[in-house]
Coordinates of C-alpha atoms in Angstrom, one line a residue:
M1413 CA 10.8 4.5 16.6
S1414 CA 14.6 4.3 16.1
D1415 CA 14.3 0.5 15.5
V1416 CA 11.6 1.2 12.8
Q1417 CA 13.6 3.9 11.2
Q1418 CA 16.7 1.7 11.1
R1419 CA 14.7 -1.1 9.6
C1420 CA 13.3 1.2 6.9
E1421 CA 16.8 2.4 6.1
Q1422 CA 17.9 -1.3 5.7
A1423 CA 15.0 -2.0 3.4
V1424 CA 15.7 1.0 1.3
D1425 CA 19.4 -0.1 1.0
W1426 CA 18.2 -3.5 -0.2
L1427 CA 15.8 -2.0 -2.7
L1428 CA 18.4 0.4 -4.1
T1429 CA 20.9 -2.4 -4.4
N1430 CA 18.4 -4.6 -6.2
Q1431 CA 17.1 -2.1 -8.7
Q1432 CA 17.7 -3.5 -12.2
P1433 CA 19.6 -1.7 -15.0
D1434 CA 16.3 -1.0 -16.7
G1435 CA 15.1 0.9 -13.6
G1436 CA 12.5 -1.7 -12.4
W1437 CA 12.4 -4.4 -9.8
L1438 CA 12.2 -8.1 -10.5
Y1439 CA 9.4 -10.6 -9.9
E1440 CA 12.2 -13.0 -8.9
G1441 CA 12.3 -16.5 -10.2
Y1442 CA 10.6 -15.7 -13.5
G1443 CA 13.5 -14.7 -15.6
D1444 CA 15.4 -11.5 -15.6
K1445 CA 12.5 -9.2 -16.5
S1446 CA 11.5 -6.3 -14.2
S1447 CA 7.8 -6.1 -13.4
A1448 CA 5.5 -3.1 -13.5
M1449 CA 3.5 -4.5 -10.6
D1450 CA 6.5 -5.0 -8.3
T1451 CA 8.0 -1.7 -9.4
G1452 CA 4.8 0.2 -8.6
V1453 CA 4.7 -1.1 -5.1
V1454 CA 8.4 -0.4 -4.5
L1455 CA 7.8 3.2 -5.6
L1456 CA 4.9 3.5 -3.1
G1457 CA 7.2 2.2 -0.3
L1458 CA 10.0 4.6 -1.2
C1459 CA 7.7 7.6 -1.2
E1460 CA 6.1 6.7 2.1
A1461 CA 9.4 6.3 3.9
Y1462 CA 11.3 9.2 2.2
D1463 CA 10.7 11.9 4.8
R1464 CA 12.3 9.9 7.6
L1465 CA 15.4 8.8 5.7
P1466 CA 18.8 10.4 6.2
Q1467 CA 19.7 13.1 3.6
D1468 CA 22.3 11.0 1.8
Q1469 CA 19.8 8.2 1.4
Q1470 CA 17.1 10.6 0.2
C1471 CA 19.4 11.7 -2.7
K1472 CA 19.8 8.0 -3.7
V1473 CA 16.0 7.4 -3.4
R1474 CA 15.2 10.4 -5.7
E1475 CA 17.5 8.9 -8.3
A1476 CA 15.9 5.4 -7.9
V1477 CA 12.4 6.9 -8.1
D1478 CA 13.3 8.7 -11.3
R1479 CA 14.5 5.5 -12.9
G1480 CA 11.6 3.5 -11.6
V1481 CA 9.1 5.9 -13.1
E1482 CA 10.9 5.8 -16.4
Y1483 CA 10.7 2.0 -16.3
I1484 CA 6.9 1.9 -15.6
L1485 CA 6.2 4.2 -18.4
K1486 CA 8.0 1.8 -20.8
C1487 CA 5.2 -0.7 -19.9
W1488 CA 2.5 1.7 -21.1
D1489 CA 0.2 0.6 -23.9
G1490 CA -1.0 3.8 -25.4
D1491 CA -3.7 2.2 -27.5
R1492 CA -5.4 0.5 -24.6
K1493 CA -4.5 3.1 -22.0
M1494 CA -3.2 0.4 -19.6
F1495 CA 0.1 -0.9 -18.3
W1496 CA 1.5 -4.3 -19.3
D1497 CA 3.6 -6.0 -16.6
Y1498 CA 6.6 -6.0 -19.0
P1499 CA 7.6 -3.4 -21.6
D1500 CA 7.5 -5.8 -24.5
G1501 CA 3.8 -6.7 -23.8
G1502 CA 2.8 -10.4 -23.9
G1503 CA 0.1 -12.1 -21.8
K1504 CA -3.6 -11.4 -22.3
E1505 CA -5.5 -8.1 -22.3
E1506 CA -7.7 -9.4 -19.5
Y1507 CA -4.7 -9.3 -17.1
M1508 CA -4.0 -5.7 -17.6
P1509 CA -6.2 -4.1 -15.0
M1510 CA -4.4 -5.8 -12.1
Y1511 CA -1.0 -4.7 -13.4
T1512 CA -2.4 -1.2 -14.0
V1513 CA -3.6 -0.6 -10.5
H1514 CA -0.2 -1.6 -9.0
A1515 CA 1.6 0.7 -11.5
L1516 CA -0.8 3.5 -10.5
M1517 CA -0.1 3.1 -6.8
G1518 CA 3.5 4.0 -7.5
L1519 CA 2.8 6.8 -10.0
I1520 CA 0.2 8.5 -7.8
A1521 CA 2.6 8.3 -4.8
V1522 CA 5.3 9.9 -6.9
E1523 CA 3.0 12.6 -8.2
K1524 CA 2.3 13.5 -4.6
K1525 CA 5.8 13.2 -3.1
F1526 CA 8.0 14.2 -6.0
P1527 CA 6.0 16.6 -8.3
D1528 CA 9.2 17.6 -10.1
I1529 CA 10.0 14.0 -11.1
A1530 CA 6.3 13.5 -12.1
E1531 CA 6.4 16.7 -14.2
K1532 CA 9.7 15.6 -15.9
H1533 CA 8.1 12.4 -17.1
G1534 CA 4.6 13.7 -17.8
V1535 CA 3.2 11.3 -15.2
S1536 CA -0.1 13.1 -14.7
K1537 CA -1.2 12.3 -18.3
Y1538 CA -0.6 8.6 -17.8
I1539 CA -2.5 8.6 -14.5
D1540 CA -5.4 10.5 -16.1
E1541 CA -5.7 8.1 -19.0
A1542 CA -5.2 4.9 -17.0
L1543 CA -7.8 5.9 -14.4
E1544 CA -10.4 6.8 -17.0
K1545 CA -9.8 3.5 -18.7
L1546 CA -10.2 1.6 -15.5
L1547 CA -13.4 3.4 -14.6
S1548 CA -14.8 2.5 -18.0
M1549 CA -14.2 -1.2 -17.1
Q1550 CA -16.8 -1.2 -14.3
N1551 CA -19.2 -4.1 -14.1
D1552 CA -22.9 -3.5 -14.3
D1553 CA -23.3 -4.1 -10.6
G1554 CA -20.9 -1.3 -9.8
S1555 CA -17.9 -3.5 -9.1
W1556 CA -14.5 -4.1 -10.8
S1557 CA -12.8 -7.4 -11.3
N1558 CA -9.1 -8.4 -11.2
F1559 CA -9.0 -9.2 -14.8
G1560 CA -11.5 -6.9 -16.5
P1561 CA -15.2 -6.6 -16.8
G1562 CA -17.2 -9.8 -16.6
S1563 CA -14.1 -11.8 -15.5
W1564 CA -15.0 -15.0 -13.6
S1565 CA -11.8 -14.6 -11.5
S1566 CA -12.3 -12.7 -8.2
P1567 CA -15.4 -10.7 -9.3
G1568 CA -15.5 -7.5 -7.3
R1569 CA -12.0 -7.9 -5.9
C1570 CA -10.6 -4.7 -7.4
T1571 CA -13.6 -2.5 -6.5
G1572 CA -12.2 -0.8 -3.4
L1573 CA -8.8 -0.6 -4.9
V1574 CA -9.9 1.2 -8.1
V1575 CA -12.2 3.5 -6.1
W1576 CA -9.5 4.4 -3.6
L1577 CA -6.9 5.1 -6.3
A1578 CA -9.3 7.3 -8.2
E1579 CA -10.1 9.3 -5.0
W1580 CA -6.5 9.3 -3.7
S1581 CA -5.3 10.8 -6.9
G1582 CA -7.5 13.8 -6.2
R1583 CA -9.3 13.4 -9.6
Y1584 CA -12.5 11.7 -8.7
G1585 CA -15.1 11.6 -5.8
P1586 CA -18.6 10.4 -5.1
S1587 CA -20.0 13.1 -7.4
D1588 CA -18.8 10.8 -10.3
E1589 CA -21.5 8.3 -11.0
R1590 CA -19.0 5.4 -11.3
I1591 CA -17.4 6.1 -8.0
A1592 CA -20.8 6.4 -6.4
K1593 CA -21.8 3.0 -7.8
G1594 CA -18.6 1.5 -6.6
L1595 CA -19.1 2.8 -3.0
K1596 CA -22.6 1.5 -3.0
Y1597 CA -21.4 -1.9 -4.2
I1598 CA -19.0 -2.1 -1.2
E1599 CA -21.6 -0.9 1.2
N1600 CA -24.0 -3.6 0.1
H1601 CA -21.5 -6.2 1.1
L1602 CA -20.7 -4.9 4.6
E1603 CA -22.9 -7.5 6.4
K1604 CA -21.6 -10.5 4.6
S1605 CA -18.3 -10.9 6.3
P1606 CA -16.9 -11.0 9.9
L1607 CA -14.3 -8.6 8.6
G1608 CA -17.0 -6.1 7.7
G1609 CA -15.9 -6.1 4.0
L1610 CA -16.0 -8.0 0.8
I1611 CA -15.6 -11.8 0.7
S1612 CA -14.1 -14.2 -1.8
S1613 CA -15.5 -17.6 -2.8
N1614 CA -13.6 -19.1 0.1
G1615 CA -14.5 -16.6 2.8
P1616 CA -13.5 -13.1 4.0
K1617 CA -10.3 -11.6 2.7
I1618 CA -8.1 -9.1 4.5
D1619 CA -7.2 -7.5 1.2
F1620 CA -10.7 -6.7 0.2
T1621 CA -11.5 -5.0 3.5
V1622 CA -8.3 -2.9 3.4
W1623 CA -9.2 -1.5 0.0
D1624 CA -12.8 -0.9 1.1
M1625 CA -11.6 1.0 4.2
L1626 CA -9.5 3.3 2.0
A1627 CA -12.2 3.8 -0.5
F1628 CA -14.7 4.9 2.2
Y1629 CA -12.2 7.2 3.9
F1630 CA -10.9 8.9 0.8
S1631 CA -14.4 9.5 -0.5
G1632 CA -14.5 12.4 2.0
D1633 CA -18.2 11.6 2.5
E1634 CA -19.2 11.5 6.2
Y1635 CA -21.7 8.8 5.6
Y1636 CA -19.1 6.4 4.1
R1637 CA -16.4 7.5 6.6
S1638 CA -18.7 6.4 9.4
F1639 CA -18.1 2.8 8.3
V1640 CA -14.3 3.1 8.7
P1641 CA -14.1 2.4 12.4
K1642 CA -16.0 -0.8 11.9
L1643 CA -13.7 -1.9 9.2
Q1644 CA -10.6 -1.0 11.2
E1645 CA -11.9 -3.2 14.1
G1646 CA -12.8 -5.9 11.6
V1647 CA -9.2 -6.3 10.3
L1648 CA -7.7 -5.9 13.7
G1649 CA -9.9 -8.7 15.0
F1650 CA -8.2 -11.0 12.5
Q1651 CA -4.8 -10.4 14.1
H1652 CA -2.8 -13.5 15.0
K1653 CA -3.1 -14.1 18.7
D1654 CA -0.7 -16.9 19.7
D1655 CA 2.9 -18.0 19.4
E1656 CA 2.4 -20.9 17.1
F1657 CA 4.5 -19.4 14.3
A1658 CA 7.1 -17.6 16.5
G1659 CA 9.8 -20.1 15.7
A1660 CA 9.5 -19.9 11.9
F1661 CA 9.1 -16.1 11.7
A1662 CA 10.7 -14.8 14.9
A1663 CA 7.5 -13.0 15.8
H1664 CA 4.3 -13.6 17.5
T1665 CA 1.7 -11.5 15.7
S1666 CA 0.4 -10.6 12.3
V1667 CA -2.7 -10.4 10.2
Y1668 CA -3.2 -13.7 8.5
D1669 CA -2.6 -14.5 4.9
S1670 CA -5.7 -16.6 4.9
E1671 CA -9.4 -16.4 4.2
Y1672 CA -10.2 -18.0 7.5
G1673 CA -9.1 -15.6 10.2
P1674 CA -7.1 -16.2 13.4
E1675 CA -8.4 -19.8 13.7
G1676 CA -7.1 -20.7 10.2
T1677 CA -4.0 -22.6 9.4
A1678 CA -2.1 -20.3 7.0
A1679 CA 1.2 -18.7 8.1
P1680 CA 1.3 -15.1 9.2
C1681 CA 2.2 -12.9 6.2
P1682 CA 4.4 -9.8 6.2
H1683 CA 2.9 -8.1 3.2
K1684 CA -0.7 -8.7 4.2
T1685 CA 0.1 -7.3 7.7
A1686 CA 1.7 -4.3 5.9
R1687 CA -1.3 -3.6 3.8
V1688 CA -3.5 -3.5 6.9
L1689 CA -1.0 -1.3 8.8
F1690 CA -0.7 1.0 5.8
A1691 CA -4.5 1.3 5.5
L1692 CA -5.0 1.9 9.2
M1693 CA -2.5 4.7 9.1
L1694 CA -4.0 6.4 6.1
T1695 CA -7.5 6.2 7.6
G1696 CA -6.6 7.8 10.9
A1697 CA -6.1 4.9 13.2
D1698 CA -4.2 5.5 16.4
P1699 CA -0.5 4.6 15.8
N1700 CA -0.1 3.8 19.5
D1701 CA -2.9 1.3 19.7
D1702 CA -1.4 -1.9 21.2
R1703 CA -2.6 -4.0 18.2
V1704 CA -1.1 -1.6 15.7
K1705 CA 2.2 -1.7 17.6
K1706 CA 2.1 -5.5 17.6
A1707 CA 1.8 -5.4 13.8
V1708 CA 4.8 -3.0 13.7
E1709 CA 6.8 -5.4 15.9
F1710 CA 5.9 -8.3 13.6
L1711 CA 7.3 -6.4 10.6
L1712 CA 10.4 -5.5 12.5
N1713 CA 11.1 -9.1 13.4
T1714 CA 10.1 -10.8 10.2
K1715 CA 12.4 -10.6 7.2
S1716 CA 14.2 -12.6 4.5
Q1717 CA 17.7 -13.8 5.0
S1718 CA 18.6 -11.2 2.4
E1719 CA 19.6 -8.2 4.5
G1720 CA 16.7 -5.7 4.5
A1721 CA 14.1 -7.6 2.5
W1722 CA 10.8 -9.1 3.5
F1723 CA 9.3 -12.3 1.9
W1724 CA 5.9 -13.9 1.2
P1725 CA 5.9 -17.2 3.3
T1726 CA 3.0 -18.8 1.4
M1727 CA 4.9 -18.5 -1.9
N1728 CA 7.8 -20.7 -0.9
D1729 CA 9.2 -23.0 1.7
P1730 CA 9.2 -20.8 4.9
S1731 CA 12.4 -22.5 6.0
K1732 CA 14.1 -21.0 2.9
P1733 CA 12.9 -17.4 2.8
D1734 CA 15.6 -16.4 0.3
N1735 CA 14.1 -18.7 -2.3
N1736 CA 11.1 -16.4 -3.0
P1737 CA 10.0 -14.7 -6.2
M1738 CA 8.4 -11.6 -4.6
K1739 CA 10.9 -10.1 -2.2
A1740 CA 10.7 -6.7 -3.9
Y1741 CA 6.9 -6.7 -3.8
C1742 CA 6.7 -7.6 -0.2
T1743 CA 9.5 -5.3 0.8
G1744 CA 7.8 -2.4 -0.9
W1745 CA 4.6 -3.0 1.0
C1746 CA 6.4 -3.4 4.4
L1747 CA 8.4 -0.2 3.8
A1748 CA 5.2 1.7 2.8
A1749 CA 3.5 0.5 6.0
L1750 CA 6.3 1.4 8.4
G1751 CA 6.9 4.7 6.6
A1752 CA 3.2 5.5 7.0
W1753 CA 3.3 4.6 10.7
L1754 CA 6.4 6.8 11.3
Q1755 CA 4.6 9.7 9.7
K1756 CA 1.8 9.4 12.3
V1757 CA 4.1 9.1 15.4
P1758 CA 5.1 12.4 16.9
A1759 CA 8.7 13.3 16.1
K1760 CA 11.3 13.4 18.9
K1761 CA 13.8 16.1 19.7
H1762 CA 16.6 15.4 22.2
G1763 CA 14.7 12.3 23.3
I1764 CA 11.5 14.2 24.2
P1765 CA 8.3 13.6 22.1
V1766 CA 7.2 16.7 20.2
S1767 CA 3.5 16.8 19.3
P1768 CA 1.5 19.5 17.6
L1769 CA -0.4 20.1 20.9
M1770 CA 2.9 20.7 22.8
V1771 CA 4.0 23.2 20.2
A1772 CA 0.7 25.0 20.5
L1773 CA 0.8 25.1 24.3
A1774 CA 4.4 26.4 24.1
F1775 CA 3.3 29.2 21.8
I1776 CA 0.5 30.5 24.1
P1777 CA 2.7 32.4 26.6
A1778 CA 4.7 34.0 23.7
R1779 CA 1.5 35.1 22.0
R1780 CA 0.1 36.6 25.2
A1781 CA 3.3 38.5 25.7
W1782 CA 3.2 39.8 22.2
Q1783 CA -0.4 41.0 22.7
A1784 CA 0.6 42.8 25.9
G1785 CA 3.4 44.5 24.1
T1786 CA 6.1 42.7 26.1
P1787 CA 9.4 42.2 24.1

């Protein structure tokens, strides 16, 4: 735990140092513009790790979150009720849904963790309008696509993600017809993949199953929640099992950045591993499961040469991890995952684990004494 906490503090320091003057974080290598997508994921990571940070660092995080929110809101297109990736627009309208869901991850996390900052910037209004717009972009079959309704690219890929964000925000549930259709769309694909979740044109994808797992769990519906253990086992079954990549990444396990599972050829990927760990923690998996702890160890041992940052090995030459355009994005995800894991592990006091059960057991003699009238 102390190693994980220290690693989170290093990551936070790196993110604070690399926050841009406009309040956002860069998609590095593509000019000097901050990105709403990357900034949203960084905000998610800062919110998840916040409670376990030292007080002086917490103060700096609050300031960074405030500026990050301000930046994301500059990317808002009030007419279309969506977020551009950059404040000055550009690109195509069909790309806006993918940027919007990433921005929403950060804003919803801020609304939950820092309600005062959310109220200061009127964040709830943006979440309301963006979610309603996203829900209106549902395909006829109940799915959502990366780049808008009817898009040929990754049809259905955003389904679990949109459904989870709508549910996680506390604004929607299965009683909404669009959410119900989305959940049914995911359910209809459960038998088509060894992961137990959605598939791409090339095969099963870790990402899809992670979003599906979150969508089912946060529906609050016992029928859909009954599928979660299967999905948890599905993604854990794709964990890297040998030392082939140990030299390159100084670690021996991860969830693959690949469509093809543990027999594939792609390199282990920190941010894909982080997404799985994050989803496992949010859906009630055991933080002390040996497979979960291996994923934690992988994230501890895999990082960029930049102090505190993680990187995306398939986006660059793995021998040059500093030359990578998505360090902020990957670091945000890894921080979110480790922060979520820390929240699930019992806190320690004077080196002794303290769990809710132990607290309850300790309380019993005092309660009996009080009932008997003993001082």
